[in-house]
Short mmCIF file of C-alpha atoms in Angstrom, two decimals:
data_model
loop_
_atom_site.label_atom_id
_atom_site.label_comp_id
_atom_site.label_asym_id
_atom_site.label_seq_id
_atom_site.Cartn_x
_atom_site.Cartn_y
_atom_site.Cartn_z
CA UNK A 440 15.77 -11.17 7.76
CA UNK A 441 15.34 -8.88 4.55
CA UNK A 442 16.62 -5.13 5.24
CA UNK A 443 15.27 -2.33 2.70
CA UNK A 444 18.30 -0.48 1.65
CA UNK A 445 16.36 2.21 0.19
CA UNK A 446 14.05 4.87 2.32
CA UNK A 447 9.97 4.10 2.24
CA UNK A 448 7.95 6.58 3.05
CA UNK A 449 4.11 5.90 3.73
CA UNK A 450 2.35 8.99 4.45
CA UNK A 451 -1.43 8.45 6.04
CA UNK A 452 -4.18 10.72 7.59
CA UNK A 453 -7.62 10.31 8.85
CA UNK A 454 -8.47 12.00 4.89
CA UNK A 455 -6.31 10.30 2.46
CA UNK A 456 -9.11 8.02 1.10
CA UNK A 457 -11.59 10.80 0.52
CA UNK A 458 -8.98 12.69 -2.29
CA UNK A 459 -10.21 9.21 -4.39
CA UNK A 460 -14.00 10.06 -6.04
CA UNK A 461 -14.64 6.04 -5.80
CA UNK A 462 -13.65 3.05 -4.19
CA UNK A 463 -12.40 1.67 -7.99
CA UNK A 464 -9.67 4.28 -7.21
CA UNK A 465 -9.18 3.60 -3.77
CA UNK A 466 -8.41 -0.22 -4.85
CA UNK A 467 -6.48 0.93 -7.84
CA UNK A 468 -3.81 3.01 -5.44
CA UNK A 469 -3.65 0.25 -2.75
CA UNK A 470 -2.65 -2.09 -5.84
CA UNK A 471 0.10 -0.09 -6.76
CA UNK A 472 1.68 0.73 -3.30
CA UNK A 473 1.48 -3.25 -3.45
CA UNK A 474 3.15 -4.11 -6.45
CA UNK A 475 5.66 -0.84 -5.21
CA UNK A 476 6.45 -2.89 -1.69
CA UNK A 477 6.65 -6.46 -3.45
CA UNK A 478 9.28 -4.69 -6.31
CA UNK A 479 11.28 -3.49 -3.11
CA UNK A 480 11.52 -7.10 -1.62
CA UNK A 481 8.58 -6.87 1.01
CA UNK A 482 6.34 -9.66 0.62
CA UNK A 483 2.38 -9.07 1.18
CA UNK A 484 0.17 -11.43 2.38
CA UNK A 485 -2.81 -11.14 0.60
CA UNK A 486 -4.79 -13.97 2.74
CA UNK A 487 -3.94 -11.67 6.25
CA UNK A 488 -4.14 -8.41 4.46
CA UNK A 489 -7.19 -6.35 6.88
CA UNK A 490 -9.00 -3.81 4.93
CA UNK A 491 -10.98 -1.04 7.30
#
């Protein structure tokens, strides 16, 4: 069992995807906070990953 040591916050409302003016930068952000949780030891599965 992997514990985070540090604090993650993940902030989320009904709006956040219409501050992005495309969906390029919609994908572009939800590849960061990806690479952000892998660097931090959480590990993603990108075959179970649900996009809505």
């Amino acid at each position: 069992r992997l514990i985070l040591a540090q604090n993650i916050s993940v902030k989320h409302s009904l709006h956040t995807s219409s501050r992005y003016k495309n969906l390029g930068e919609v994908e572009e952000k939800l590849e960061e906070w990806r690479r952000v949780m892998e660097d931090r030891g959480l590990k993603i599965s990108r075959k179970k990953t649900e996009y809505l």
